[in-house]
PDB file of C-alpha atoms in Angstrom:
ATOM      1  CA  MET A   1     -14.896  16.986   8.923  1.00  0.00           C
ATOM      2  CA  HIS A   2     -11.416  15.461   9.206  1.00  0.00           C
ATOM      3  CA  LYS A   3     -12.980  12.101  10.083  1.00  0.00           C
ATOM      4  CA  ILE A   4     -15.582  12.222   7.318  1.00  0.00           C
ATOM      5  CA  LEU A   5     -13.122  13.060   4.527  1.00  0.00           C
ATOM      6  CA  PRO A   6     -10.995   9.867   4.666  1.00  0.00           C
ATOM      7  CA  LEU A   7     -14.028   7.651   5.173  1.00  0.00           C
ATOM      8  CA  LEU A   8     -15.680   9.187   2.120  1.00  0.00           C
ATOM      9  CA  PHE A   9     -12.508   8.605   0.113  1.00  0.00           C
ATOM     10  CA  LEU A  10     -12.417   4.967   1.225  1.00  0.00           C
ATOM     11  CA  PHE A  11     -16.017   4.462   0.151  1.00  0.00           C
ATOM     12  CA  LEU A  12     -15.532   6.060  -3.257  1.00  0.00           C
ATOM     13  CA  SER A  13     -12.264   4.247  -3.929  1.00  0.00           C
ATOM     14  CA  PHE A  14     -13.709   0.884  -2.958  1.00  0.00           C
ATOM     15  CA  ASN A  15     -16.634   1.352  -5.324  1.00  0.00           C
ATOM     16  CA  THR A  16     -14.246   2.387  -8.059  1.00  0.00           C
ATOM     17  CA  ILE A  17     -12.193  -0.757  -7.616  1.00  0.00           C
ATOM     18  CA  LEU A  18     -15.338  -2.818  -7.996  1.00  0.00           C
ATOM     19  CA  ALA A  19     -15.667  -1.529 -11.535  1.00  0.00           C
ATOM     20  CA  HIS A  20     -14.625  -4.995 -12.746  1.00  0.00           C
ATOM     21  CA  ALA A  21     -18.214  -5.972 -12.029  1.00  0.00           C
ATOM     22  CA  GLN A  22     -19.360  -3.763 -14.919  1.00  0.00           C
ATOM     23  CA  THR A  23     -21.260  -5.418 -17.746  1.00  0.00           C
ATOM     24  CA  ALA A  24     -19.624  -6.483 -20.980  1.00  0.00           C
ATOM     25  CA  ALA A  25     -20.938  -3.318 -22.596  1.00  0.00           C
ATOM     26  CA  ASP A  26     -18.240  -1.327 -20.778  1.00  0.00           C
ATOM     27  CA  THR A  27     -15.646  -2.087 -23.393  1.00  0.00           C
ATOM     28  CA  THR A  28     -13.035   0.450 -22.235  1.00  0.00           C
ATOM     29  CA  TRP A  29     -12.232  -1.136 -18.868  1.00  0.00           C
ATOM     30  CA  ARG A  30      -9.062  -3.148 -18.200  1.00  0.00           C
ATOM     31  CA  ARG A  31      -9.604  -5.202 -15.060  1.00  0.00           C
ATOM     32  CA  SER A  32      -7.714  -7.647 -12.839  1.00  0.00           C
ATOM     33  CA  PHE A  33      -8.185  -9.280  -9.448  1.00  0.00           C
ATOM     34  CA  SER A  34      -6.039 -11.629  -7.386  1.00  0.00           C
ATOM     35  CA  ALA A  35      -6.362 -12.976  -3.865  1.00  0.00           C
ATOM     36  CA  GLY A  36      -4.467 -15.591  -1.937  1.00  0.00           C
ATOM     37  CA  VAL A  37      -3.613 -17.175   1.397  1.00  0.00           C
ATOM     38  CA  ASN A  38      -0.083 -18.297   2.293  1.00  0.00           C
ATOM     39  CA  LEU A  39       0.789 -20.712   5.095  1.00  0.00           C
ATOM     40  CA  ASN A  40       4.131 -21.255   6.828  1.00  0.00           C
ATOM     41  CA  GLN A  41       4.603 -23.934   9.488  1.00  0.00           C
ATOM     42  CA  ALA A  42       7.520 -25.421  11.426  1.00  0.00           C
ATOM     43  CA  SER A  43       7.634 -28.026  14.208  1.00  0.00           C
ATOM     44  CA  PHE A  44      10.414 -29.767  16.127  1.00  0.00           C
ATOM     45  CA  SER A  45      10.648 -32.728  18.474  1.00  0.00           C
ATOM     46  CA  ASP A  46      11.596 -32.060  22.092  1.00  0.00           C
ATOM     47  CA  ASN A  47      15.052 -33.584  21.518  1.00  0.00           C
ATOM     48  CA  TRP A  48      15.831 -31.660  18.284  1.00  0.00           C
ATOM     49  CA  LYS A  49      19.459 -30.712  18.974  1.00  0.00           C
ATOM     50  CA  ALA A  50      19.746 -27.979  16.313  1.00  0.00           C
ATOM     51  CA  GLY A  51      17.145 -25.946  18.187  1.00  0.00           C
ATOM     52  CA  GLY A  52      14.010 -24.273  16.919  1.00  0.00           C
ATOM     53  CA  VAL A  53      10.571 -22.995  17.893  1.00  0.00           C
ATOM     54  CA  ASN A  54       7.289 -24.516  16.758  1.00  0.00           C
ATOM     55  CA  SER A  55       5.428 -21.912  14.745  1.00  0.00           C
ATOM     56  CA  VAL A  56       2.608 -21.325  12.298  1.00  0.00           C
ATOM     57  CA  ALA A  57       1.990 -18.222  10.170  1.00  0.00           C
ATOM     58  CA  VAL A  58      -0.824 -17.233   7.825  1.00  0.00           C
ATOM     59  CA  ASN A  59      -0.729 -14.319   5.376  1.00  0.00           C
ATOM     60  CA  ALA A  60      -3.626 -13.171   3.214  1.00  0.00           C
ATOM     61  CA  PHE A  61      -3.546 -10.639   0.393  1.00  0.00           C
ATOM     62  CA  LEU A  62      -5.854  -9.092  -2.192  1.00  0.00           C
ATOM     63  CA  ASN A  63      -4.849  -7.015  -5.215  1.00  0.00           C
ATOM     64  CA  SER A  64      -7.307  -5.445  -7.609  1.00  0.00           C
ATOM     65  CA  ARG A  65      -7.165  -3.022 -10.536  1.00  0.00           C
ATOM     66  CA  ALA A  66      -9.814  -1.324 -12.648  1.00  0.00           C
ATOM     67  CA  ASP A  67      -8.434   0.946 -15.379  1.00  0.00           C
ATOM     68  CA  TYR A  68     -10.554   2.949 -17.812  1.00  0.00           C
ATOM     69  CA  LYS A  69      -9.287   4.275 -21.149  1.00  0.00           C
ATOM     70  CA  TRP A  70     -11.193   6.191 -23.811  1.00  0.00           C
ATOM     71  CA  GLU A  71      -9.348   8.330 -26.332  1.00  0.00           C
ATOM     72  CA  ARG A  72      -7.304  10.829 -24.234  1.00  0.00           C
ATOM     73  CA  VAL A  73      -9.124  10.149 -20.969  1.00  0.00           C
ATOM     74  CA  SER A  74      -7.862   7.581 -18.437  1.00  0.00           C
ATOM     75  CA  TRP A  75      -9.005   6.576 -14.976  1.00  0.00           C
ATOM     76  CA  ASP A  76      -6.747   4.118 -13.116  1.00  0.00           C
ATOM     77  CA  ASN A  77      -7.652   2.531  -9.788  1.00  0.00           C
ATOM     78  CA  SER A  78      -5.842   0.014  -7.612  1.00  0.00           C
ATOM     79  CA  MET A  79      -6.251  -1.620  -4.223  1.00  0.00           C
ATOM     80  CA  GLN A  80      -3.708  -3.623  -2.212  1.00  0.00           C
ATOM     81  CA  LEU A  81      -4.677  -5.343   1.035  1.00  0.00           C
ATOM     82  CA  GLN A  82      -2.271  -7.476   3.082  1.00  0.00           C
ATOM     83  CA  TYR A  83      -2.650  -9.023   6.521  1.00  0.00           C
ATOM     84  CA  GLY A  84      -0.802 -11.791   8.326  1.00  0.00           C
ATOM     85  CA  ILE A  85      -0.412 -13.345  11.763  1.00  0.00           C
ATOM     86  CA  VAL A  86       2.223 -15.596  13.316  1.00  0.00           C
ATOM     87  CA  LYS A  87       2.050 -17.876  16.369  1.00  0.00           C
ATOM     88  CA  ASN A  88       5.290 -19.027  17.971  1.00  0.00           C
ATOM     89  CA  GLU A  89       5.195 -21.607  20.755  1.00  0.00           C
ATOM     90  CA  GLY A  90       5.223 -19.873  24.128  1.00  0.00           C
ATOM     91  CA  GLU A  91       4.020 -16.539  22.728  1.00  0.00           C
ATOM     92  CA  GLY A  92       0.655 -15.025  21.947  1.00  0.00           C
ATOM     93  CA  MET A  93      -0.631 -14.395  18.432  1.00  0.00           C
ATOM     94  CA  ARG A  94       1.305 -11.594  16.748  1.00  0.00           C
ATOM     95  CA  LYS A  95       0.884  -9.641  13.541  1.00  0.00           C
ATOM     96  CA  SER A  96       3.398 -10.244  10.752  1.00  0.00           C
ATOM     97  CA  ILE A  97       2.154  -7.925   7.990  1.00  0.00           C
ATOM     98  CA  ASP A  98      -0.620  -5.313   7.752  1.00  0.00           C
ATOM     99  CA  ARG A  99      -1.279  -2.902   4.868  1.00  0.00           C
ATOM    100  CA  ILE A 100      -4.188  -1.026   3.275  1.00  0.00           C
ATOM    101  CA  PHE A 101      -3.409   0.923   0.105  1.00  0.00           C
ATOM    102  CA  LEU A 102      -5.939   2.544  -2.244  1.00  0.00           C
ATOM    103  CA  ASP A 103      -5.098   4.700  -5.245  1.00  0.00           C
ATOM    104  CA  SER A 104      -7.258   6.484  -7.817  1.00  0.00           C
ATOM    105  CA  LYS A 105      -5.985   8.657 -10.692  1.00  0.00           C
ATOM    106  CA  TYR A 106      -7.789  10.600 -13.423  1.00  0.00           C
ATOM    107  CA  GLY A 107      -5.657  11.599 -16.399  1.00  0.00           C
ATOM    108  CA  TYR A 108      -5.892  13.407 -19.720  1.00  0.00           C
ATOM    109  CA  GLY A 109      -3.260  12.673 -22.354  1.00  0.00           C
ATOM    110  CA  PHE A 110      -1.488  15.473 -24.190  1.00  0.00           C
ATOM    111  CA  SER A 111       0.998  13.235 -26.035  1.00  0.00           C
ATOM    112  CA  THR A 112       1.581   9.545 -26.716  1.00  0.00           C
ATOM    113  CA  ASP A 113       3.406   8.900 -23.438  1.00  0.00           C
ATOM    114  CA  TRP A 114       2.430  11.850 -21.217  1.00  0.00           C
ATOM    115  CA  ASN A 115      -0.754  12.975 -19.510  1.00  0.00           C
ATOM    116  CA  THR A 116      -1.808  15.452 -16.857  1.00  0.00           C
ATOM    117  CA  PHE A 117      -3.522  13.954 -13.824  1.00  0.00           C
ATOM    118  CA  VAL A 118      -5.172  14.430 -10.463  1.00  0.00           C
ATOM    119  CA  SER A 119      -5.030  11.614  -7.946  1.00  0.00           C
ATOM    120  CA  ALA A 120      -5.733  10.533  -4.393  1.00  0.00           C
ATOM    121  CA  ASN A 121      -4.255   7.673  -2.405  1.00  0.00           C
ATOM    122  CA  PHE A 122      -4.809   6.292   1.074  1.00  0.00           C
ATOM    123  CA  LEU A 123      -2.460   4.234   3.261  1.00  0.00           C
ATOM    124  CA  SER A 124      -3.155   2.666   6.663  1.00  0.00           C
ATOM    125  CA  GLN A 125      -3.499  -0.700   8.424  1.00  0.00           C
ATOM    126  CA  PHE A 126      -6.238  -2.977   9.759  1.00  0.00           C
ATOM    127  CA  ALA A 127      -5.273  -3.853  13.320  1.00  0.00           C
ATOM    128  CA  PRO A 128      -3.276  -2.670  16.369  1.00  0.00           C
ATOM    129  CA  GLY A 129       0.501  -2.933  16.212  1.00  0.00           C
ATOM    130  CA  TYR A 130       2.706  -3.434  19.270  1.00  0.00           C
ATOM    131  CA  GLU A 131       6.307  -3.166  20.354  1.00  0.00           C
ATOM    132  CA  TYR A 132       6.693  -6.312  22.410  1.00  0.00           C
ATOM    133  CA  ASP A 133       8.513  -6.871  25.711  1.00  0.00           C
ATOM    134  CA  VAL A 134       9.638  -3.273  26.185  1.00  0.00           C
ATOM    135  CA  ASP A 135      10.688  -3.826  29.807  1.00  0.00           C
ATOM    136  CA  ASP A 136      11.731  -6.565  32.236  1.00  0.00           C
ATOM    137  CA  VAL A 137       8.134  -7.664  32.896  1.00  0.00           C
ATOM    138  CA  GLY A 138       7.295  -8.162  29.201  1.00  0.00           C
ATOM    139  CA  THR A 139       5.022  -5.149  28.683  1.00  0.00           C
ATOM    140  CA  ASP A 140       3.591  -4.675  25.185  1.00  0.00           C
ATOM    141  CA  ARG A 141       3.463  -1.079  23.925  1.00  0.00           C
ATOM    142  CA  LEU A 142       0.744   0.032  21.465  1.00  0.00           C
ATOM    143  CA  ILE A 143       2.446   1.919  18.618  1.00  0.00           C
ATOM    144  CA  SER A 144      -0.101   1.870  15.750  1.00  0.00           C
ATOM    145  CA  ASN A 145      -3.698   1.081  14.822  1.00  0.00           C
ATOM    146  CA  PHE A 146      -6.312   1.647  12.114  1.00  0.00           C
ATOM    147  CA  PHE A 147      -6.149   5.345  11.122  1.00  0.00           C
ATOM    148  CA  SER A 148      -3.239   5.723  13.548  1.00  0.00           C
ATOM    149  CA  PRO A 149      -1.417   6.540  11.458  1.00  0.00           C
ATOM    150  CA  ALA A 150      -3.215   6.940   8.135  1.00  0.00           C
ATOM    151  CA  PHE A 151      -2.041   8.990   5.182  1.00  0.00           C
ATOM    152  CA  LEU A 152      -4.355  10.615   2.645  1.00  0.00           C
ATOM    153  CA  THR A 153      -2.511  12.311  -0.222  1.00  0.00           C
ATOM    154  CA  PHE A 154      -3.895  14.294  -3.141  1.00  0.00           C
ATOM    155  CA  ALA A 155      -1.689  15.093  -6.132  1.00  0.00           C
ATOM    156  CA  LEU A 156      -1.697  17.199  -9.289  1.00  0.00           C
ATOM    157  CA  GLY A 157       0.940  16.810 -11.971  1.00  0.00           C
ATOM    158  CA  ALA A 158       2.146  14.971 -15.063  1.00  0.00           C
ATOM    159  CA  GLU A 159       2.548  11.248 -15.669  1.00  0.00           C
ATOM    160  CA  TYR A 160       4.921   9.433 -18.010  1.00  0.00           C
ATOM    161  CA  LYS A 161       3.495   6.083 -19.124  1.00  0.00           C
ATOM    162  CA  PRO A 162       5.323   4.653 -22.145  1.00  0.00           C
ATOM    163  CA  ASN A 163       3.729   1.200 -21.796  1.00  0.00           C
ATOM    164  CA  PRO A 164       1.227  -0.684 -19.567  1.00  0.00           C
ATOM    165  CA  ASN A 165       4.074  -2.025 -17.391  1.00  0.00           C
ATOM    166  CA  PHE A 166       5.579   1.248 -16.170  1.00  0.00           C
ATOM    167  CA  SER A 167       4.357   4.638 -15.000  1.00  0.00           C
ATOM    168  CA  LEU A 168       6.039   7.630 -13.358  1.00  0.00           C
ATOM    169  CA  ARG A 169       4.057  10.427 -11.709  1.00  0.00           C
ATOM    170  CA  LEU A 170       5.613  13.821 -10.996  1.00  0.00           C
ATOM    171  CA  SER A 171       3.491  15.998  -8.699  1.00  0.00           C
ATOM    172  CA  PRO A 172       4.766  19.481  -7.733  1.00  0.00           C
ATOM    173  CA  PHE A 173       1.566  19.957  -5.667  1.00  0.00           C
ATOM    174  CA  ALA A 174       0.677  17.059  -3.368  1.00  0.00           C
ATOM    175  CA  PRO A 175      -0.980  17.991  -0.044  1.00  0.00           C
ATOM    176  CA  ARG A 176      -0.984  15.199   2.551  1.00  0.00           C
ATOM    177  CA  PHE A 177      -3.106  14.598   5.646  1.00  0.00           C
ATOM    178  CA  THR A 178      -1.650  12.416   8.420  1.00  0.00           C
ATOM    179  CA  PHE A 179      -4.279  11.029  10.811  1.00  0.00           C
ATOM    180  CA  LEU A 180      -3.673   9.895  14.380  1.00  0.00           C
ATOM    181  CA  LEU A 181      -7.132   9.107  15.762  1.00  0.00           C
ATOM    182  CA  ASP A 182      -6.293   6.528  18.462  1.00  0.00           C
ATOM    183  CA  GLU A 183      -5.435   8.422  21.659  1.00  0.00           C
ATOM    184  CA  ASP A 184      -3.717   5.367  23.130  1.00  0.00           C
ATOM    185  CA  VAL A 185      -1.318   5.288  20.165  1.00  0.00           C
ATOM    186  CA  ALA A 186      -0.776   9.052  20.402  1.00  0.00           C
ATOM    187  CA  VAL A 187       0.611   8.641  23.920  1.00  0.00           C
ATOM    188  CA  ASN A 188       3.487   6.537  22.543  1.00  0.00           C
ATOM    189  CA  GLU A 189       3.960   7.648  18.909  1.00  0.00           C
ATOM    190  CA  ARG A 190       3.043  10.926  17.130  1.00  0.00           C
ATOM    191  CA  TYR A 191       4.027  10.227  13.462  1.00  0.00           C
ATOM    192  CA  GLY A 192       4.628  13.930  12.939  1.00  0.00           C
ATOM    193  CA  VAL A 193       1.180  14.980  14.208  1.00  0.00           C
ATOM    194  CA  PRO A 194       1.531  17.926  16.634  1.00  0.00           C
ATOM    195  CA  GLU A 195       0.744  17.373  20.309  1.00  0.00           C
ATOM    196  CA  GLY A 196      -2.963  17.914  21.017  1.00  0.00           C
ATOM    197  CA  ASP A 197      -3.972  17.404  17.340  1.00  0.00           C
ATOM    198  CA  LYS A 198      -5.338  14.370  15.521  1.00  0.00           C
ATOM    199  CA  VAL A 199      -4.460  15.517  12.000  1.00  0.00           C
ATOM    200  CA  ARG A 200      -1.332  17.005  10.481  1.00  0.00           C
ATOM    201  CA  THR A 201      -1.820  18.902   7.212  1.00  0.00           C
ATOM    202  CA  GLU A 202       1.084  19.414   4.804  1.00  0.00           C
ATOM    203  CA  TRP A 203      -0.246  21.683   2.056  1.00  0.00           C
ATOM    204  CA  LEU A 204       3.034  22.680   0.399  1.00  0.00           C
ATOM    205  CA  ALA A 205       4.489  19.395  -0.745  1.00  0.00           C
ATOM    206  CA  ALA A 206       5.516  17.370  -3.800  1.00  0.00           C
ATOM    207  CA  MET A 207       5.310  13.661  -4.605  1.00  0.00           C
ATOM    208  CA  ILE A 208       7.033  11.222  -6.955  1.00  0.00           C
ATOM    209  CA  GLN A 209       5.394   7.867  -7.588  1.00  0.00           C
ATOM    210  CA  ALA A 210       6.548   4.994  -9.799  1.00  0.00           C
ATOM    211  CA  ASP A 211       4.916   1.648 -10.587  1.00  0.00           C
ATOM    212  CA  TYR A 212       6.434  -1.278 -12.427  1.00  0.00           C
ATOM    213  CA  GLN A 213       4.921  -4.679 -13.146  1.00  0.00           C
ATOM    214  CA  LYS A 214       6.196  -7.373 -15.465  1.00  0.00           C
ATOM    215  CA  THR A 215       6.313 -11.099 -16.054  1.00  0.00           C
ATOM    216  CA  VAL A 216      10.042 -11.555 -15.498  1.00  0.00           C
ATOM    217  CA  MET A 217      10.016 -15.214 -16.547  1.00  0.00           C
ATOM    218  CA  THR A 218       7.463 -17.934 -17.186  1.00  0.00           C
ATOM    219  CA  ASN A 219       4.873 -17.912 -14.364  1.00  0.00           C
ATOM    220  CA  VAL A 220       6.865 -15.351 -12.326  1.00  0.00           C
ATOM    221  CA  ASP A 221       5.399 -11.847 -11.911  1.00  0.00           C
ATOM    222  CA  LEU A 222       7.053  -8.832 -10.306  1.00  0.00           C
ATOM    223  CA  LYS A 223       5.266  -5.714  -9.013  1.00  0.00           C
ATOM    224  CA  VAL A 224       7.110  -2.743  -7.507  1.00  0.00           C
ATOM    225  CA  HIS A 225       5.600   0.470  -6.126  1.00  0.00           C
ATOM    226  CA  TYR A 226       7.738   3.446  -5.068  1.00  0.00           C
ATOM    227  CA  ASN A 227       6.597   6.686  -3.453  1.00  0.00           C
ATOM    228  CA  ALA A 228       8.582   9.750  -2.361  1.00  0.00           C
ATOM    229  CA  PHE A 229       6.996  12.641  -0.462  1.00  0.00           C
ATOM    230  CA  ILE A 230       8.722  16.021  -0.117  1.00  0.00           C
ATOM    231  CA  ASN A 231       7.534  18.765   2.237  1.00  0.00           C
ATOM    232  CA  TYR A 232       8.695  22.126   0.844  1.00  0.00           C
ATOM    233  CA  LYS A 233       8.967  23.524   4.386  1.00  0.00           C
ATOM    234  CA  GLU A 234      11.445  20.784   5.346  1.00  0.00           C
ATOM    235  CA  LEU A 235      13.753  20.718   2.323  1.00  0.00           C
ATOM    236  CA  SER A 236      16.565  18.395   3.358  1.00  0.00           C
ATOM    237  CA  PHE A 237      17.543  14.927   2.142  1.00  0.00           C
ATOM    238  CA  LYS A 238      16.810  13.223   5.462  1.00  0.00           C
ATOM    239  CA  ARG A 239      13.294  14.723   5.546  1.00  0.00           C
ATOM    240  CA  VAL A 240      12.187  13.125   2.245  1.00  0.00           C
ATOM    241  CA  ASP A 241       9.834  10.185   2.902  1.00  0.00           C
ATOM    242  CA  HIS A 242      10.442   7.017   0.856  1.00  0.00           C
ATOM    243  CA  ARG A 243       8.199   3.954   0.583  1.00  0.00           C
ATOM    244  CA  VAL A 244       8.806   0.820  -1.478  1.00  0.00           C
ATOM    245  CA  ASN A 245       6.394  -2.105  -1.829  1.00  0.00           C
ATOM    246  CA  LEU A 246       7.458  -5.254  -3.701  1.00  0.00           C
ATOM    247  CA  VAL A 247       5.536  -8.406  -4.592  1.00  0.00           C
ATOM    248  CA  LEU A 248       7.172 -11.325  -6.430  1.00  0.00           C
ATOM    249  CA  ALA A 249       4.729 -14.134  -7.232  1.00  0.00           C
ATOM    250  CA  ALA A 250       5.584 -17.472  -8.826  1.00  0.00           C
ATOM    251  CA  LYS A 251       2.867 -19.897  -9.945  1.00  0.00           C
ATOM    252  CA  VAL A 252       3.456 -23.589  -9.238  1.00  0.00           C
ATOM    253  CA  ASN A 253       0.213 -24.487 -11.001  1.00  0.00           C
ATOM    254  CA  LYS A 254      -3.198 -22.926 -11.585  1.00  0.00           C
ATOM    255  CA  TYR A 255      -3.964 -22.484  -7.874  1.00  0.00           C
ATOM    256  CA  ILE A 256      -0.703 -22.936  -5.939  1.00  0.00           C
ATOM    257  CA  ASN A 257       1.832 -20.117  -5.771  1.00  0.00           C
ATOM    258  CA  VAL A 258       4.881 -18.854  -3.908  1.00  0.00           C
ATOM    259  CA  ASN A 259       4.841 -15.201  -2.807  1.00  0.00           C
ATOM    260  CA  LEU A 260       7.636 -12.938  -1.643  1.00  0.00           C
ATOM    261  CA  MET A 261       6.398  -9.617  -0.235  1.00  0.00           C
ATOM    262  CA  GLY A 262       8.526  -6.775   1.046  1.00  0.00           C
ATOM    263  CA  ASN A 263       7.973  -3.247   2.364  1.00  0.00           C
ATOM    264  CA  LEU A 264      10.603  -0.579   2.996  1.00  0.00           C
ATOM    265  CA  ILE A 265       9.896   2.749   4.699  1.00  0.00           C
ATOM    266  CA  TYR A 266      12.043   5.747   5.500  1.00  0.00           C
ATOM    267  CA  ASP A 267      10.033   8.433   7.295  1.00  0.00           C
ATOM    268  CA  TYR A 268      11.983  10.698   9.658  1.00  0.00           C
ATOM    269  CA  ASP A 269       8.784  11.587  11.541  1.00  0.00           C
ATOM    270  CA  GLN A 270       8.426   7.908  12.475  1.00  0.00           C
ATOM    271  CA  ASP A 271      12.053   6.809  12.877  1.00  0.00           C
ATOM    272  CA  SER A 272      15.470   8.094  11.842  1.00  0.00           C
ATOM    273  CA  ASN A 273      16.381   4.630  10.528  1.00  0.00           C
ATOM    274  CA  ILE A 274      14.988   2.563   7.640  1.00  0.00           C
ATOM    275  CA  GLN A 275      12.061   0.271   8.471  1.00  0.00           C
ATOM    276  CA  TYR A 276      11.468  -2.926   6.509  1.00  0.00           C
ATOM    277  CA  SER A 277       9.263  -6.015   6.547  1.00  0.00           C
ATOM    278  CA  GLN A 278       9.396  -9.206   4.495  1.00  0.00           C
ATOM    279  CA  SER A 279       7.310 -12.359   4.170  1.00  0.00           C
ATOM    280  CA  LEU A 280       7.679 -15.502   2.091  1.00  0.00           C
ATOM    281  CA  GLY A 281       4.997 -18.130   1.792  1.00  0.00           C
ATOM    282  CA  LEU A 282       3.476 -20.978  -0.185  1.00  0.00           C
ATOM    283  CA  GLY A 283      -0.261 -20.815  -0.650  1.00  0.00           C
ATOM    284  CA  VAL A 284      -3.405 -20.729  -2.720  1.00  0.00           C
ATOM    285  CA  LEU A 285      -3.898 -18.014  -5.332  1.00  0.00           C
ATOM    286  CA  TYR A 286      -7.046 -17.038  -7.218  1.00  0.00           C
ATOM    287  CA  THR A 287      -6.795 -14.671 -10.166  1.00  0.00           C
ATOM    288  CA  LEU A 288      -9.347 -13.125 -12.478  1.00  0.00           C
ATOM    289  CA  GLN A 289      -8.520 -10.893 -15.402  1.00  0.00           C
ATOM    290  CA  GLY A 290     -10.687  -9.276 -18.041  1.00  0.00           C
ATOM    291  CA  PHE A 291      -9.416  -7.115 -20.886  1.00  0.00           C
ATOM    292  CA  SER A 292     -11.405  -5.211 -23.455  1.00  0.00           C
ATOM    293  CA  THR A 293     -10.773  -2.657 -26.155  1.00  0.00           C
ATOM    294  CA  GLY A 294     -12.720   0.360 -27.238  1.00  0.00           C
ATOM    295  CA  GLN A 295     -15.350   0.010 -29.890  1.00  0.00           C
TER     296      GLN A 295
END
């Protein structure tokens, strides 16, 4: 059952995101889609005195939204996919970024800016992740994989949404399921999942989630996602999980763009220190947006 539940959620969320394929008769949908590929490359001659390593890196990303609004009812859905690889001379291919995030929220407004909601979101990665050269002989240590870990969180609460650019969700009840299905990963990292188990269930928990997106200047868009998870059984500041995802995109022209992507994680079950990743690239961007109003 634990394996079927997240797969079912993935299937339903993916079909929800594809709502932008609805016919023009669905006049209450607000839809957007963007996808791109960024390339970074550096090369040096053998006698380059300043030093350097020949390298090439490719990052791909896909962002999609499908939001429904009719009178007091709202249904907001988003998907963020990121994956990148880097190849340095003298080393094998390595992963530079890897993220799967799906979110679906159903709300009912009780005032102009506030609504009650139920939601579900899923977070994982596509491919194996390694800690490289962990000993003198250059051994690579498997520390993550698809569904290892994966986080499936349900939430019930109230949302403050004063405008389309900003939303704040406050969820006093937010059970979370942490999956660790790869036994090879489990040997090295547990991500809070008890020994001998493949799933950790945190029923008594709360969540805070904030989203902000805005065109900060001409052809420059900023998107920020913040998530805090609080387990009532572990009420201490260092036990609160924090996640921040940032995307800053600048259009050079219709198809060429510059992207800065960053992720910050503090999760005591993974590491007592802050984790972060960052990528910057020039690449090709394709966007599609469709907006409609109710009849």
